[in-house]
XYZ file of C-alpha atoms in Angstrom:
348
model
C 80.963 115.242 81.440
C 84.473 114.164 82.467
C 85.580 114.871 86.063
C 87.902 117.859 86.467
C 91.574 116.887 86.705
C 94.421 118.863 88.238
C 97.993 117.754 87.601
C 100.442 118.331 90.459
C 104.077 117.136 90.664
C 103.925 113.356 91.166
C 100.142 113.422 91.515
C 96.918 113.546 89.516
C 93.979 115.078 91.392
C 90.485 114.196 90.169
C 87.256 115.886 91.263
C 84.024 113.866 91.613
C 85.908 110.636 90.861
C 84.003 107.390 90.129
C 84.921 104.513 92.454
C 83.223 101.466 90.902
C 86.512 100.376 89.277
C 88.422 101.125 92.485
C 86.695 98.615 94.809
C 86.461 94.858 94.350
C 82.794 94.755 95.401
C 82.179 96.891 92.272
C 79.928 99.271 94.149
C 79.010 102.421 92.266
C 80.073 105.411 94.351
C 81.987 108.653 93.902
C 84.600 110.559 95.856
C 84.592 114.349 96.130
C 88.317 114.214 95.323
C 90.738 111.430 94.440
C 94.531 111.764 94.277
C 96.612 109.147 92.454
C 100.266 109.534 93.506
C 103.221 108.001 91.731
C 105.594 109.409 94.365
C 104.908 109.609 98.130
C 107.076 112.747 98.241
C 104.108 114.556 96.665
C 101.986 114.005 99.804
C 102.962 117.183 101.726
C 102.135 119.445 98.777
C 98.911 117.553 98.064
C 97.627 117.715 101.639
C 98.438 121.435 101.779
C 96.352 122.107 98.653
C 93.812 124.749 99.777
C 90.731 122.962 98.391
C 91.561 119.773 100.303
C 92.352 121.142 103.744
C 90.064 119.802 106.448
C 88.423 117.158 104.277
C 88.052 113.595 105.627
C 90.776 111.391 104.155
C 90.801 107.771 103.051
C 93.984 105.955 102.011
C 92.915 103.334 99.476
C 94.894 100.492 97.946
C 93.105 98.230 95.473
C 89.785 98.630 97.282
C 89.678 94.966 98.265
C 88.830 95.611 101.918
C 86.209 98.364 101.805
C 82.461 98.656 101.315
C 81.224 102.049 100.137
C 77.632 102.443 101.356
C 77.466 105.862 99.690
C 79.648 108.540 98.160
C 82.876 109.526 99.935
C 82.631 113.210 100.955
C 86.361 113.905 101.199
C 89.703 112.969 99.658
C 90.838 109.484 98.646
C 94.597 108.982 98.329
C 95.911 106.111 96.214
C 99.668 105.548 96.284
C 100.926 103.823 93.154
C 104.634 103.683 94.005
C 105.996 100.184 93.458
C 109.385 98.529 93.521
C 111.273 96.036 95.668
C 114.601 96.986 97.241
C 116.957 94.632 99.080
C 118.235 96.577 102.089
C 120.170 93.982 104.068
C 120.975 90.348 104.738
C 122.523 88.591 107.718
C 122.443 85.062 109.142
C 119.986 83.812 106.566
C 117.556 86.696 107.102
C 116.832 89.061 104.206
C 115.439 92.558 104.684
C 113.472 94.141 101.836
C 111.635 97.426 101.297
C 108.507 97.386 99.112
C 106.537 100.344 97.775
C 102.976 100.727 99.024
C 101.480 100.489 95.536
C 103.038 97.113 94.733
C 100.540 94.314 94.120
C 100.477 92.028 97.168
C 100.156 88.839 95.143
C 102.956 89.888 92.762
C 105.180 90.600 95.783
C 104.492 87.166 97.302
C 105.301 85.477 93.990
C 108.534 87.492 93.782
C 109.614 86.179 97.201
C 108.918 82.618 96.065
C 111.030 83.139 92.943
C 113.852 84.254 95.255
C 113.447 81.116 97.446
C 112.460 83.221 100.463
C 110.270 81.821 103.238
C 107.538 83.593 105.179
C 104.737 84.784 102.909
C 103.817 81.598 101.026
C 100.548 81.089 102.969
C 99.432 84.585 101.933
C 99.455 84.058 98.171
C 96.504 85.191 96.027
C 95.236 87.771 98.531
C 94.025 90.759 96.507
C 95.225 94.252 97.334
C 98.437 96.214 97.699
C 101.467 95.952 99.944
C 100.619 99.260 101.617
C 97.187 98.012 102.629
C 98.474 94.741 104.125
C 99.580 96.135 107.531
C 96.333 98.073 108.027
C 94.265 94.938 108.419
C 97.209 92.729 109.356
C 96.117 90.404 106.576
C 96.135 86.716 107.364
C 95.302 83.396 105.770
C 95.920 79.693 106.336
C 97.425 80.149 109.784
C 99.784 83.059 109.024
C 99.504 86.827 109.601
C 101.641 89.352 107.756
C 102.734 90.991 111.029
C 105.158 88.133 111.697
C 107.202 89.138 108.625
C 107.036 92.927 108.951
C 110.164 94.721 110.116
C 108.722 98.244 110.006
C 106.179 100.440 108.253
C 106.950 103.771 106.603
C 104.111 106.295 106.627
C 103.174 109.944 106.460
C 102.050 111.035 109.934
C 99.369 113.717 109.555
C 99.674 114.729 113.210
C 103.403 115.456 112.973
C 103.381 116.380 109.266
C 106.375 114.219 108.413
C 107.356 110.769 107.193
C 108.066 108.272 109.975
C 109.219 104.676 110.214
C 107.337 102.617 112.779
C 108.961 99.392 114.026
C 106.589 96.432 114.009
C 106.284 96.601 117.808
C 104.839 100.120 117.502
C 102.167 99.096 114.985
C 99.879 97.450 117.587
C 99.150 94.499 115.335
C 96.254 92.262 116.326
C 93.794 89.894 114.701
C 92.841 91.750 111.475
C 93.826 94.937 113.262
C 96.555 97.539 113.721
C 96.980 101.138 114.820
C 96.632 102.116 111.151
C 93.118 100.667 111.092
C 92.220 102.297 114.411
C 93.673 105.702 113.413
C 92.743 105.902 109.706
C 92.845 109.706 109.533
C 96.413 109.867 110.832
C 98.476 107.522 108.639
C 99.203 107.129 104.927
C 101.477 104.120 104.436
C 104.180 104.721 101.822
C 106.313 101.543 102.080
C 106.696 98.372 104.136
C 109.928 96.701 105.229
C 109.957 92.929 105.545
C 112.255 90.382 107.140
C 112.188 87.014 105.350
C 114.236 83.871 105.749
C 116.391 81.874 103.372
C 115.251 78.787 105.257
C 112.586 78.394 107.887
C 109.744 76.361 109.296
C 106.718 76.091 107.047
C 103.199 76.515 108.420
C 101.346 73.376 107.374
C 98.820 72.775 110.147
C 95.936 74.894 108.880
C 93.050 72.718 107.701
C 93.539 71.416 104.202
C 97.200 72.240 103.575
C 98.715 68.849 104.403
C 95.926 67.069 102.531
C 96.480 69.272 99.481
C 100.232 68.611 99.585
C 99.538 64.883 99.779
C 97.278 65.167 96.750
C 100.118 66.957 94.957
C 102.405 64.030 95.954
C 104.799 66.385 97.742
C 106.530 64.650 100.649
C 109.181 67.260 101.483
C 107.492 70.587 100.824
C 109.238 73.880 100.205
C 107.668 77.327 100.328
C 106.713 77.166 96.680
C 104.784 73.928 97.281
C 102.887 75.434 100.218
C 102.007 78.434 98.055
C 100.686 76.142 95.329
C 98.602 74.209 97.861
C 97.118 77.422 99.269
C 96.482 78.740 95.764
C 94.516 75.587 94.905
C 92.520 75.765 98.129
C 91.675 79.458 97.707
C 90.712 78.998 94.066
C 88.273 76.224 94.971
C 86.736 77.917 97.999
C 86.652 81.643 97.210
C 85.002 83.416 94.278
C 87.332 85.388 92.012
C 86.790 89.196 92.363
C 87.544 89.463 88.624
C 84.446 87.359 87.918
C 82.035 88.480 90.644
C 82.299 91.475 92.951
C 83.437 90.557 96.460
C 85.882 91.582 99.178
C 86.851 88.131 100.422
C 85.738 87.118 103.915
C 83.324 89.778 105.126
C 83.147 88.760 108.809
C 85.954 88.122 111.279
C 86.081 84.914 113.286
C 84.835 86.147 116.692
C 86.814 85.613 119.893
C 84.824 84.924 123.066
C 85.635 84.082 126.667
C 85.993 80.487 127.808
C 82.641 80.451 129.644
C 80.629 81.405 126.574
C 82.664 79.007 124.453
C 81.822 76.163 126.846
C 78.110 76.989 126.676
C 78.227 77.064 122.878
C 80.123 73.767 122.852
C 77.262 72.093 124.747
C 74.558 73.614 122.559
C 76.358 73.297 119.231
C 78.926 70.440 119.400
C 79.930 70.857 115.764
C 80.961 74.519 116.074
C 84.743 74.699 115.493
C 86.654 76.373 118.343
C 90.324 77.323 118.572
C 91.953 78.286 121.916
C 94.039 81.488 121.769
C 97.195 82.454 123.644
C 95.318 85.069 125.718
C 92.818 82.494 127.008
C 90.000 83.486 124.678
C 88.403 81.096 122.203
C 88.100 81.839 118.491
C 84.933 80.576 116.801
C 84.222 79.769 113.165
C 82.096 82.578 111.751
C 81.575 80.599 108.527
C 80.090 77.650 110.444
C 77.671 79.905 112.313
C 76.551 81.750 109.173
C 75.963 78.447 107.400
C 74.048 77.107 110.396
C 71.588 80.025 110.117
C 70.862 79.053 106.504
C 72.329 82.276 105.113
C 74.909 80.656 102.826
C 73.811 81.306 99.248
C 71.205 83.864 100.382
C 70.359 86.501 97.764
C 68.346 89.721 97.880
C 68.308 91.326 94.453
C 71.935 91.542 93.352
C 73.273 91.413 96.921
C 74.165 87.925 98.075
C 76.176 85.525 100.182
C 78.373 83.242 98.106
C 77.224 79.672 97.589
C 80.893 78.640 97.778
C 81.810 80.306 101.074
C 79.454 81.478 103.819
C 81.610 84.483 104.774
C 81.840 86.042 101.324
C 79.440 88.872 100.500
C 78.999 89.136 96.713
C 77.624 91.632 94.232
C 75.825 89.729 91.485
C 75.663 92.832 89.301
C 74.198 96.163 90.294
C 73.825 95.981 94.078
C 74.432 99.270 95.841
C 76.690 99.502 98.847
C 73.664 100.188 101.032
C 71.963 97.008 99.761
C 75.077 94.921 100.404
C 75.420 96.336 103.910
C 71.723 95.702 104.643
C 72.217 92.036 103.725
C 75.364 91.826 105.860
C 73.435 93.257 108.822
C 70.680 90.685 108.280
C 73.250 87.874 108.389
C 74.975 89.385 111.431
C 71.639 89.649 113.261
C 70.699 86.058 112.403
C 73.959 84.789 113.900
C 73.522 86.971 116.990
C 69.980 85.738 117.559
C 70.952 82.066 117.319
C 74.373 82.051 119.014
C 74.495 85.234 121.108
C 77.691 86.231 119.269
C 77.962 89.515 117.376
C 80.030 89.233 114.202
C 82.292 92.118 113.210
C 82.837 93.194 109.618
C 86.357 92.604 108.321
C 86.341 95.308 105.596
C 85.905 98.983 106.465
C 82.294 100.021 105.951
C 82.228 103.574 104.526
C 81.327 106.375 104.791
């Protein structure tokens, strides 16, 4: 029996909606209601729909940063508005506004085609533009926050659209106020500030070596993007081929005293000093050291290619995937005294 569908202006509302095609871990789950919006202007009418009032809300992009451990009991909102608008340019800096539903990877490739600098290290990250600020996505030494001018969103507390300057978004390592206040915000567009020319970020492990292998001596943004693309393709499994949500655990940050103790006990553990005095540790190294890389329980597994990637080999449930993640987390905690934190949102 097909789920009931209600058509509203700029929105399709689906009851008892299947989610297995709406998350990259390919977990079978359902949402009590799902709203697919082509126009953010439909949000006020949707959220005032009598059946939906008071339900828990989840704003979902491409589902590349969530793990459903069961059915979602409320409303899922998916914004599908796309489009790239040039809104200003001065002194070699270009300001652009991008719809929340735009593919992140397609947007990065568009900037490269325009010879713009800033997002090249973030190529091939799955998901949508609207989801990028929530986690403050990052890769190969660059976080998206450094290129964000402002974020447009529907504020459920004030019942209006707002534009939050980057300084008001409380961006942190894989974090933002949108992640910490998920019931309040629905991101509708993101404004970026990119450069015509600028310094390239080449110091993350592997980039310079990849450029050398490409025989590129004076790299441009497009060359850095190609190097990152090659590195990601080799190291990370493709969500189109096997269900995964990229790196499942964050690199933990610890105080200097604990880092020094770990350095004595585990000399090979990579450590990176941070501006606030803390030390970031390699979660992948610790997971691999526990022997969990390549671990498999039924169809739930840890990738053989990358120790941080939780994979669904076929029919693993969200609960089974989470149970395996907890087992890995506990193994790391027992050996190193460090508690890993999940990078995706674990729901419900």
